[in-house]
PDB file of N, CA and C in Angstrom:
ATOM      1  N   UNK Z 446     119.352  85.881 156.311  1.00 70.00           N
ATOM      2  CA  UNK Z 446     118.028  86.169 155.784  1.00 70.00           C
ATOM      3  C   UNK Z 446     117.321  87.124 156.746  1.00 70.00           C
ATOM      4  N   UNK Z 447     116.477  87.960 156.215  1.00 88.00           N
ATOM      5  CA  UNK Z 447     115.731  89.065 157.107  1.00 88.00           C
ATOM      6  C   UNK Z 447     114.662  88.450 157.574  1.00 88.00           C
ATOM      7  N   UNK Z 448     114.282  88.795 158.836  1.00 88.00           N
ATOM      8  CA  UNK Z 448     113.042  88.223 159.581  1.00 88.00           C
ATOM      9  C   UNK Z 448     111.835  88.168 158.823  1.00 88.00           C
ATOM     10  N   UNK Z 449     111.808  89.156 158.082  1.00 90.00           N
ATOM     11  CA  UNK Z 449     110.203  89.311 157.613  1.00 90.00           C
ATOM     12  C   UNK Z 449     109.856  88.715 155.963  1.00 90.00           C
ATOM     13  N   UNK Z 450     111.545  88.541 155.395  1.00 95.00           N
ATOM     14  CA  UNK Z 450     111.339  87.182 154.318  1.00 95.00           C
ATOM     15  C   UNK Z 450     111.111  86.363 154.778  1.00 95.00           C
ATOM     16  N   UNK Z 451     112.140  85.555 156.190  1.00 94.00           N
ATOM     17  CA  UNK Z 451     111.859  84.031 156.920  1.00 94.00           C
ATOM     18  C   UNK Z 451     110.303  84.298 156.933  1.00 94.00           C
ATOM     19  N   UNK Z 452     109.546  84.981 157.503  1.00 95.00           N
ATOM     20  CA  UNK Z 452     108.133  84.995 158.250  1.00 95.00           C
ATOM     21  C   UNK Z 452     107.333  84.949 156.837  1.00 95.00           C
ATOM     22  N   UNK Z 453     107.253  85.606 156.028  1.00 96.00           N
ATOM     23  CA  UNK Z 453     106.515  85.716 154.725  1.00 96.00           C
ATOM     24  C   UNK Z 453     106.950  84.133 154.090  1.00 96.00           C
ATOM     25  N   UNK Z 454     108.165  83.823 153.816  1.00 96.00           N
ATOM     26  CA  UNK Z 454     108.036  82.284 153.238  1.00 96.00           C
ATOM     27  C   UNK Z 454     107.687  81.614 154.135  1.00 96.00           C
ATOM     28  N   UNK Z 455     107.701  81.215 155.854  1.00 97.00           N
ATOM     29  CA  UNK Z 455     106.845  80.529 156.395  1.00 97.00           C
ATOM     30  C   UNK Z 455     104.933  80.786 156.337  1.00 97.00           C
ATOM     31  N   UNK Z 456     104.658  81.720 156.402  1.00 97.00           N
ATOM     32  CA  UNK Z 456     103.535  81.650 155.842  1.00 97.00           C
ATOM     33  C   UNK Z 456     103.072  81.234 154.992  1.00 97.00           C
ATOM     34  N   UNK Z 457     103.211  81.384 153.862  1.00 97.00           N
ATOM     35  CA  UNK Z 457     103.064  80.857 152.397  1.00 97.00           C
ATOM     36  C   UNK Z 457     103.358  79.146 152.659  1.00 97.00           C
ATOM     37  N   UNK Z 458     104.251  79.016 152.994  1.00 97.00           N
ATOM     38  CA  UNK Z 458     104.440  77.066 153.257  1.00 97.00           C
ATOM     39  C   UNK Z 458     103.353  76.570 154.015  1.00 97.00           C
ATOM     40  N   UNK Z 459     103.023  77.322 155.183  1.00 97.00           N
ATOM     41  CA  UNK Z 459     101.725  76.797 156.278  1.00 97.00           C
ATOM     42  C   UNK Z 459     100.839  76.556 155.215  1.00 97.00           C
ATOM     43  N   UNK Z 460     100.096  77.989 154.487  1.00 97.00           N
ATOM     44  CA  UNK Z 460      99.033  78.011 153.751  1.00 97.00           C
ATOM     45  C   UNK Z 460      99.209  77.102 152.549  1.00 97.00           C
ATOM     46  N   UNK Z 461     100.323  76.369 152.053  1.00 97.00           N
ATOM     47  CA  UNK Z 461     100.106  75.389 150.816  1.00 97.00           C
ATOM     48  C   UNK Z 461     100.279  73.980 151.843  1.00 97.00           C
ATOM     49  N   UNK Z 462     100.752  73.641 153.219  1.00 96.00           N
ATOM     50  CA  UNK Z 462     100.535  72.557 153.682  1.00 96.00           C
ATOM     51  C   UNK Z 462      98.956  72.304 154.604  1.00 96.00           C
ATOM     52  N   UNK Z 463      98.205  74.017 154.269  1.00 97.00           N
ATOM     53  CA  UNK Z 463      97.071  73.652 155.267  1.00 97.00           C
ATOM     54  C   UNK Z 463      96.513  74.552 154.411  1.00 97.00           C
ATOM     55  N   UNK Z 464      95.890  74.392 153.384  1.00 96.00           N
ATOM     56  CA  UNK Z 464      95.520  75.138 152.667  1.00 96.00           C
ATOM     57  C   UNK Z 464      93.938  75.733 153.565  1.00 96.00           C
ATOM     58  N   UNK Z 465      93.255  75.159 154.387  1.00 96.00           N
ATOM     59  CA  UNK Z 465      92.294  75.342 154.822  1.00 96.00           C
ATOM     60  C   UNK Z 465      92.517  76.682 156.334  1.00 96.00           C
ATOM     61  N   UNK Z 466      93.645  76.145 156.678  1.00 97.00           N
ATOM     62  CA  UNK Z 466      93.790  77.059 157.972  1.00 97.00           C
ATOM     63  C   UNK Z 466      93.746  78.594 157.778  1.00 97.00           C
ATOM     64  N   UNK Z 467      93.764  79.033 158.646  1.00 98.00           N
ATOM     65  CA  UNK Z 467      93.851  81.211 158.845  1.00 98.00           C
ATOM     66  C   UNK Z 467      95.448  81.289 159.737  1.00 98.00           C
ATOM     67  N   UNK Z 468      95.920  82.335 159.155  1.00 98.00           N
ATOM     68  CA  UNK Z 468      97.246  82.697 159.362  1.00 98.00           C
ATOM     69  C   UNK Z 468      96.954  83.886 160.250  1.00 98.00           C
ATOM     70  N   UNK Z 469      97.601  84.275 161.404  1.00 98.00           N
ATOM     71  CA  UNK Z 469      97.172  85.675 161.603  1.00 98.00           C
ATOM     72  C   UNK Z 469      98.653  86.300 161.538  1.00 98.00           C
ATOM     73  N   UNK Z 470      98.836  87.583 161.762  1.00 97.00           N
ATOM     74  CA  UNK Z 470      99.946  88.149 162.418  1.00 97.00           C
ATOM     75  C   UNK Z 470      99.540  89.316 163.090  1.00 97.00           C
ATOM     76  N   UNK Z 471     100.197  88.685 164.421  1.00 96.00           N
ATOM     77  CA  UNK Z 471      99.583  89.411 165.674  1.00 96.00           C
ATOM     78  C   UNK Z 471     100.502  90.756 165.992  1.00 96.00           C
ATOM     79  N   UNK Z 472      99.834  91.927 165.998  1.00 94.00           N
ATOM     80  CA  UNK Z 472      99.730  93.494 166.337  1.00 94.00           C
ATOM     81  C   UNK Z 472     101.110  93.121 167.463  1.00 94.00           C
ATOM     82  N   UNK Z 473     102.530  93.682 167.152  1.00 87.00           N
ATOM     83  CA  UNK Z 473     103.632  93.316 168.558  1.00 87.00           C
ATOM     84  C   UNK Z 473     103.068  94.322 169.297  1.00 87.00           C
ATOM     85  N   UNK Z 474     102.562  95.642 169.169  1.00 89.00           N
ATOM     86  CA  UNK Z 474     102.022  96.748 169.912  1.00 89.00           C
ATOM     87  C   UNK Z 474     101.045  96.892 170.940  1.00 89.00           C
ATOM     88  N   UNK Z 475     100.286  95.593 170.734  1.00 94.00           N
ATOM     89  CA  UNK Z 475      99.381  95.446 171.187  1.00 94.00           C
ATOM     90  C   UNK Z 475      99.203  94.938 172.944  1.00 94.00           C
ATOM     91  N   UNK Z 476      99.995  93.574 173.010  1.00 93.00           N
ATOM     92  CA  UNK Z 476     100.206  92.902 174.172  1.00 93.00           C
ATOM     93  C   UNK Z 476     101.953  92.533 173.602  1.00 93.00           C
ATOM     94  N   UNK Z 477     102.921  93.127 174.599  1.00 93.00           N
ATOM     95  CA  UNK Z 477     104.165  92.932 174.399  1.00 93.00           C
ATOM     96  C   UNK Z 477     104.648  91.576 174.697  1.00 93.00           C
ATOM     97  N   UNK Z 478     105.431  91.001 173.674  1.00 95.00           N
ATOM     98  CA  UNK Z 478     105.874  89.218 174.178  1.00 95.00           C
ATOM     99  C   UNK Z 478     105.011  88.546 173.431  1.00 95.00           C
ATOM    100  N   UNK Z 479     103.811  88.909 173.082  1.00 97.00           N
ATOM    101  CA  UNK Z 479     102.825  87.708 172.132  1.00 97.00           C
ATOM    102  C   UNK Z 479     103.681  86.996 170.824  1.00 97.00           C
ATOM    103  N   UNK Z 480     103.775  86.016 170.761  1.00 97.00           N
ATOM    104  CA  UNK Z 480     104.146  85.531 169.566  1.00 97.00           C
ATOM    105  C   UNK Z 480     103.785  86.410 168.601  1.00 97.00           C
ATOM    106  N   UNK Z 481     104.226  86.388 166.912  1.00 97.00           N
ATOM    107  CA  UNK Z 481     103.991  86.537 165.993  1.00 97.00           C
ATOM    108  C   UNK Z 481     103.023  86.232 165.319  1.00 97.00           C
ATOM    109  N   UNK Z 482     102.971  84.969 164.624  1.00 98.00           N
ATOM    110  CA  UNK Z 482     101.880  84.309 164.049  1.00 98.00           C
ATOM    111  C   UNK Z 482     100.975  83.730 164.959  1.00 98.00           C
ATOM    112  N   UNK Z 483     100.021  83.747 164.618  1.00 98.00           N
ATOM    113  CA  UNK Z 483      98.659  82.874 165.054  1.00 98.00           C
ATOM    114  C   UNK Z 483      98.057  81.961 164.194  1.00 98.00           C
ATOM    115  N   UNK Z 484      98.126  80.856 164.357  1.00 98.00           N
ATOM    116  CA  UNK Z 484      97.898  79.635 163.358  1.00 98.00           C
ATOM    117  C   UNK Z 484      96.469  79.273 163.815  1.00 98.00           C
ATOM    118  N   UNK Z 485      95.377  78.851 162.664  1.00 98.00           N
ATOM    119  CA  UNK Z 485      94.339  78.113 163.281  1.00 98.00           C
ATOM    120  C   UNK Z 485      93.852  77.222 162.361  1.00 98.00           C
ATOM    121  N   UNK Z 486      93.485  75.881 162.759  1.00 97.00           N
ATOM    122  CA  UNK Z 486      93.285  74.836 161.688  1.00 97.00           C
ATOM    123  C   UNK Z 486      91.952  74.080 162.080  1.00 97.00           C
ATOM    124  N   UNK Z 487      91.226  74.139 161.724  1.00 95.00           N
ATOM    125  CA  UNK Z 487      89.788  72.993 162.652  1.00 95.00           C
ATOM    126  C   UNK Z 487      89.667  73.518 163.725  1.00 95.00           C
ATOM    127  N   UNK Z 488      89.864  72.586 164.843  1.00 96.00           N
ATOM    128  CA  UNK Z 488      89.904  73.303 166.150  1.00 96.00           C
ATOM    129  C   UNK Z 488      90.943  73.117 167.209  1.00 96.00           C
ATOM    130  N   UNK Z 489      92.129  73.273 166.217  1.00 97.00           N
ATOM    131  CA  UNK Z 489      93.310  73.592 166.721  1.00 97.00           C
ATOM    132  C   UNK Z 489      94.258  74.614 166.472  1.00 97.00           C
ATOM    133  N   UNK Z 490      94.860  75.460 167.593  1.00 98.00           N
ATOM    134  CA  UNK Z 490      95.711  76.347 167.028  1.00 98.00           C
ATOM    135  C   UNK Z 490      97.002  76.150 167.639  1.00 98.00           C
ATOM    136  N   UNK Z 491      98.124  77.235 166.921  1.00 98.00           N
ATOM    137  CA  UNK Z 491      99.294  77.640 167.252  1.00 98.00           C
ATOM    138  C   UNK Z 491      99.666  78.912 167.554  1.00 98.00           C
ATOM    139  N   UNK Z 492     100.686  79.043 168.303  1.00 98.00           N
ATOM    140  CA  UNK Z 492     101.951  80.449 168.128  1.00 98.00           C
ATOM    141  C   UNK Z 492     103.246  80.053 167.519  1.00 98.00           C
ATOM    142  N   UNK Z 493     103.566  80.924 166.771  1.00 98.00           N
ATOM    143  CA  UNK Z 493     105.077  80.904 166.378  1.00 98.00           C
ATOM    144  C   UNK Z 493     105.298  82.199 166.535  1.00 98.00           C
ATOM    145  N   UNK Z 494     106.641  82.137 167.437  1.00 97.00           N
ATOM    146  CA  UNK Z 494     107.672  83.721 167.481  1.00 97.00           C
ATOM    147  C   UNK Z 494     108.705  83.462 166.463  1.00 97.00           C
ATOM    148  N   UNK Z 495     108.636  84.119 165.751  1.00 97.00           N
ATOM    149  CA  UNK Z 495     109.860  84.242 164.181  1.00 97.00           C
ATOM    150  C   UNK Z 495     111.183  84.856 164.714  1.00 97.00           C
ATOM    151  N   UNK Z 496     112.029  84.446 164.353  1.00 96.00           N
ATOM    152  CA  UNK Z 496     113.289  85.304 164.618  1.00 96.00           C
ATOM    153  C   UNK Z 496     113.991  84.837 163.679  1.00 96.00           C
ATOM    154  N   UNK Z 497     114.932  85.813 163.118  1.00 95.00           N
ATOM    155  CA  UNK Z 497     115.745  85.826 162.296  1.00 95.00           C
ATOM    156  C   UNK Z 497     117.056  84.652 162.086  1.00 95.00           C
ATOM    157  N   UNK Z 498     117.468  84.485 163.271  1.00 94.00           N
ATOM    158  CA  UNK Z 498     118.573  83.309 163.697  1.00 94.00           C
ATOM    159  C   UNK Z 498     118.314  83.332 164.808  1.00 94.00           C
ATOM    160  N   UNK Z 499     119.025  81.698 165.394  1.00 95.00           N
ATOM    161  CA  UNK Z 499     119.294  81.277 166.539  1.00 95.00           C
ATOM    162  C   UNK Z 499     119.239  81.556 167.925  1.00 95.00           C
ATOM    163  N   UNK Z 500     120.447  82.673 167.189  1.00 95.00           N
ATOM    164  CA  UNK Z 500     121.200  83.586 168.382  1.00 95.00           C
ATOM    165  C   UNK Z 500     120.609  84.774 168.452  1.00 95.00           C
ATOM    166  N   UNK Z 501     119.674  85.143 167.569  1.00 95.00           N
ATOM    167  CA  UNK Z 501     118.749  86.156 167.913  1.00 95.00           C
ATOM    168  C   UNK Z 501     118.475  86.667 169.299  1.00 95.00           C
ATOM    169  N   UNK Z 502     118.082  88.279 169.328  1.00 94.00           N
ATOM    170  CA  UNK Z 502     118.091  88.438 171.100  1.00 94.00           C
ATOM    171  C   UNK Z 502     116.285  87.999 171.014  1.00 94.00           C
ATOM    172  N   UNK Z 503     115.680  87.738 172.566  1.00 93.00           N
ATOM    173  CA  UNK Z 503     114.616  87.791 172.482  1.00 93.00           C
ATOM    174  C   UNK Z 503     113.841  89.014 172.987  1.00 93.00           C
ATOM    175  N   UNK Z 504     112.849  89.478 173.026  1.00 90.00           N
ATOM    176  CA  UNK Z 504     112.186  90.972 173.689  1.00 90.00           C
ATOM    177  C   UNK Z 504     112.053  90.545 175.175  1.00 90.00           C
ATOM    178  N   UNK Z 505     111.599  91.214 175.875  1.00 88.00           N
ATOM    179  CA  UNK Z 505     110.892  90.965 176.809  1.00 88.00           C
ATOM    180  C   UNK Z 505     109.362  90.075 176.888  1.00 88.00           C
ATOM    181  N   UNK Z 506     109.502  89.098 177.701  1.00 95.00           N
ATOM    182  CA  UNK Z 506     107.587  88.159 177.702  1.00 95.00           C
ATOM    183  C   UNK Z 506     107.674  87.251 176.664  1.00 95.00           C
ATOM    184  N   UNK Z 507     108.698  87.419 175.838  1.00 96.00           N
ATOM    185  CA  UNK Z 507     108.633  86.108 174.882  1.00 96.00           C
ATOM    186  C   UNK Z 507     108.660  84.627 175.071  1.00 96.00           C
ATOM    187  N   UNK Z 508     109.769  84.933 175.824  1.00 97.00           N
ATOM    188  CA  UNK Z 508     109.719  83.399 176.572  1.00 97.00           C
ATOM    189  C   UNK Z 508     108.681  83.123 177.424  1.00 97.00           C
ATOM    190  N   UNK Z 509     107.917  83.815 178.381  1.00 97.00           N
ATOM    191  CA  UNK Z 509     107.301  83.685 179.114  1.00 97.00           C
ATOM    192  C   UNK Z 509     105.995  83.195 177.813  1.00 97.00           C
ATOM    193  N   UNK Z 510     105.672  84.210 176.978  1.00 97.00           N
ATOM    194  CA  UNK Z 510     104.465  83.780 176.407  1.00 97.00           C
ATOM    195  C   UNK Z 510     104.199  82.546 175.266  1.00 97.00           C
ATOM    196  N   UNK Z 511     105.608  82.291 174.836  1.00 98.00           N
ATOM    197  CA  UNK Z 511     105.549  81.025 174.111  1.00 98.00           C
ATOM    198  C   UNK Z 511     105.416  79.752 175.180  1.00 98.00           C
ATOM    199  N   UNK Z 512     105.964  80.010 176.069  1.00 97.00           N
ATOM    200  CA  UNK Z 512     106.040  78.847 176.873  1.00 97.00           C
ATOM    201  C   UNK Z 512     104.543  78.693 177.414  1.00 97.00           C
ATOM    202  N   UNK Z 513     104.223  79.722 178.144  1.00 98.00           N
ATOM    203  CA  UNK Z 513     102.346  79.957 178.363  1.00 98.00           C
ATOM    204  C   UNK Z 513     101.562  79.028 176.841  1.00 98.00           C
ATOM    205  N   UNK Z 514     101.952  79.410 176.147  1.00 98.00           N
ATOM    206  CA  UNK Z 514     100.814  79.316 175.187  1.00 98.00           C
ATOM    207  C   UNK Z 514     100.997  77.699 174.624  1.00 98.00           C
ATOM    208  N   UNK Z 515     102.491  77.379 174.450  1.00 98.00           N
ATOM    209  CA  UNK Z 515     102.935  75.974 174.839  1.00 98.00           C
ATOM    210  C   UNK Z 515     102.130  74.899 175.365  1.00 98.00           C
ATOM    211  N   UNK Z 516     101.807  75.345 176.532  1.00 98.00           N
ATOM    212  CA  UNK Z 516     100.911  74.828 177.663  1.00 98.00           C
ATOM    213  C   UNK Z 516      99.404  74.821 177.120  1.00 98.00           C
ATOM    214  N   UNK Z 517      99.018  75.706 176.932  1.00 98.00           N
ATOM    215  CA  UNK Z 517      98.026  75.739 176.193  1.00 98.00           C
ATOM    216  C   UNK Z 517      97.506  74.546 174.672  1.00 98.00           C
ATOM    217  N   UNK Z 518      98.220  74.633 173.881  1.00 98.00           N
ATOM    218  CA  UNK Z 518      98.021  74.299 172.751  1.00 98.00           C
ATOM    219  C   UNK Z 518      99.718  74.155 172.230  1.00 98.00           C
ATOM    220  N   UNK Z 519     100.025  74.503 171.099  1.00 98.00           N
ATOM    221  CA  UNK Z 519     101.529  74.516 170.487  1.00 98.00           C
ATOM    222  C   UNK Z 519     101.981  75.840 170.289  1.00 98.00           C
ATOM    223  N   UNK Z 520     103.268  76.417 170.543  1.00 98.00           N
ATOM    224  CA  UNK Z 520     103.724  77.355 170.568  1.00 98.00           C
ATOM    225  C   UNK Z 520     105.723  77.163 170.233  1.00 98.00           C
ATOM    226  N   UNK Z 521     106.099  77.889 169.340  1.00 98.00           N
ATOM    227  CA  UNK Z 521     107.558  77.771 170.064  1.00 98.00           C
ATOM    228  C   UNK Z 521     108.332  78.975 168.889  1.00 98.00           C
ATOM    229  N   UNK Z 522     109.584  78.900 169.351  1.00 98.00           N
ATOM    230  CA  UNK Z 522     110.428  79.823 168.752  1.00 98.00           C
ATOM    231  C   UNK Z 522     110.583  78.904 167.245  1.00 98.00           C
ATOM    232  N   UNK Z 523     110.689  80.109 165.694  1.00 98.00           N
ATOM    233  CA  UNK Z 523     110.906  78.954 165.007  1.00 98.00           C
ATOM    234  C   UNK Z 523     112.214  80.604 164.075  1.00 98.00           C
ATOM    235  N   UNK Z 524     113.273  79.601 163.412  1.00 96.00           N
ATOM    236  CA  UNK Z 524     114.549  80.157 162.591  1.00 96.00           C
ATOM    237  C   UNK Z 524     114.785  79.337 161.771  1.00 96.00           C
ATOM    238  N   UNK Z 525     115.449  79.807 160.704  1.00 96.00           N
ATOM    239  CA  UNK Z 525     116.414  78.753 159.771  1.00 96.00           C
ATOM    240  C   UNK Z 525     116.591  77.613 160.665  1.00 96.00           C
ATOM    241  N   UNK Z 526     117.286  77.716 161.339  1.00 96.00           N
ATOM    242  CA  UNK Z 526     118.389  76.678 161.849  1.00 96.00           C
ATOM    243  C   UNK Z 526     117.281  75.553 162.331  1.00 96.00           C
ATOM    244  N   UNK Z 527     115.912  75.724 162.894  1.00 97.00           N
ATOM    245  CA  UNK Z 527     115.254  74.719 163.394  1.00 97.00           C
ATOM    246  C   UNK Z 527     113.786  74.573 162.899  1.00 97.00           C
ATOM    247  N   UNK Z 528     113.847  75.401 161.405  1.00 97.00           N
ATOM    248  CA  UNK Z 528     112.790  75.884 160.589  1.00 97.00           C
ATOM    249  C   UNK Z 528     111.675  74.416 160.775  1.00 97.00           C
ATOM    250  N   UNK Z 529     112.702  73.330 159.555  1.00 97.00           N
ATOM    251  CA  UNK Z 529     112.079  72.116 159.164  1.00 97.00           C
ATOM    252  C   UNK Z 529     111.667  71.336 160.530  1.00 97.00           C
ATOM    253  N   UNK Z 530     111.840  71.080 161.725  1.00 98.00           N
ATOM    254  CA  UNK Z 530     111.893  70.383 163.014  1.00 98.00           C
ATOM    255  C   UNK Z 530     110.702  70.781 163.216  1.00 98.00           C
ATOM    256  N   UNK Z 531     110.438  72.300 163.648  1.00 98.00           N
ATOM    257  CA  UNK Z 531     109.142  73.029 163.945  1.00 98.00           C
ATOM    258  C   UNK Z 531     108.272  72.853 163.501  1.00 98.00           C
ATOM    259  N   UNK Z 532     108.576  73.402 161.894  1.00 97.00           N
ATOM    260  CA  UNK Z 532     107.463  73.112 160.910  1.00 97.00           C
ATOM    261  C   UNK Z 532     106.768  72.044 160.494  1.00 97.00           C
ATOM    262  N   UNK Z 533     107.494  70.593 160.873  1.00 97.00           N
ATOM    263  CA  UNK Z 533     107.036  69.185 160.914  1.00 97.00           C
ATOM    264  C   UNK Z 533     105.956  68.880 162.138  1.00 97.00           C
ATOM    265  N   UNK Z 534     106.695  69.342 163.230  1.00 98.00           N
ATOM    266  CA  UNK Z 534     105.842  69.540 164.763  1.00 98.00           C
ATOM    267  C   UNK Z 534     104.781  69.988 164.615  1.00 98.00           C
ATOM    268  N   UNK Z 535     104.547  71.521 164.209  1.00 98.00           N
ATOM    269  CA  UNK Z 535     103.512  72.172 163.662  1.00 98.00           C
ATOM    270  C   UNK Z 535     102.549  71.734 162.852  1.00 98.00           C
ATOM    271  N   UNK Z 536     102.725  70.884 161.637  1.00 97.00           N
ATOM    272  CA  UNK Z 536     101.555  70.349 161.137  1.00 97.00           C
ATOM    273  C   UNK Z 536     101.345  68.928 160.995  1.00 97.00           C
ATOM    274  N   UNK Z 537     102.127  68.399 161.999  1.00 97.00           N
ATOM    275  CA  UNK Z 537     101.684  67.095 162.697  1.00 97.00           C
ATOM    276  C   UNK Z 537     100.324  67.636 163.870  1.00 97.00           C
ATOM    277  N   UNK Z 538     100.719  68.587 164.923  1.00 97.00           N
ATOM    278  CA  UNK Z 538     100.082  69.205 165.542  1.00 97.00           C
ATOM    279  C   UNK Z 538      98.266  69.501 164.799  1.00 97.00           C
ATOM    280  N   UNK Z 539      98.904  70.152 164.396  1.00 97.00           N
ATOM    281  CA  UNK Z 539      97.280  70.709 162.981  1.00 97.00           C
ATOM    282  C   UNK Z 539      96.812  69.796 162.691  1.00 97.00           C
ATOM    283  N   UNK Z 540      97.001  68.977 162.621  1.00 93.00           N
ATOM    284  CA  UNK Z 540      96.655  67.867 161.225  1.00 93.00           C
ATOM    285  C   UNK Z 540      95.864  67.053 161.963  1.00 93.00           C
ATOM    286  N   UNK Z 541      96.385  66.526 163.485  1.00 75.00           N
ATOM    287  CA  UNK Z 541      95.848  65.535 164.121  1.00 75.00           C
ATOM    288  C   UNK Z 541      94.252  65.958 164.437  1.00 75.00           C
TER     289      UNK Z 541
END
């Protein structure tokens, strides 16, 4: 599957399990390594970095900034392979 179907049907799932939240997708041009999405629900947010599969390579700062933002609030790498795990994490996260 292509990254930017995975990322477009994860969006669409956030927004029918949180119908209230804002989705962003963050400018990669902007600050290099930032996650992808920007999740915000009440007054809680997320990062998700999308990648296509698994074994995907990562850029440079990715790891560094999911893990940062981790710390922060919730953040993590999300793919097929660990889609449903994440996505459960994620709006357990939100929800609380």
């Amino acid at each position: 599957m292509r990254e930017s179907k995975f990322q477009a049907k994860l969006i669409k799932d956030i927004k029918e399990r949180l119908p209230e939240c804002i989705v962003l997708k963050n400018d990669p041009t902007y600050i290099q390594g930032i996650p992808d999405l920007a999740i915000f629900n009440n007054e809680r947010w997320a990062m998700l970095e999308v990648k296509k599969s698994a074994d995907a390579s990562h850029q440079p700062n990715q790891d560094y900034y999911v893990e940062k933002m981790d710390h922060m609030s919730f953040s993590r790498f999300i793919y097929p392979e660990n889609r449903d795990e994440v996505f459960s994490d994620l709006i357990d996260y939100l929800e609380d």
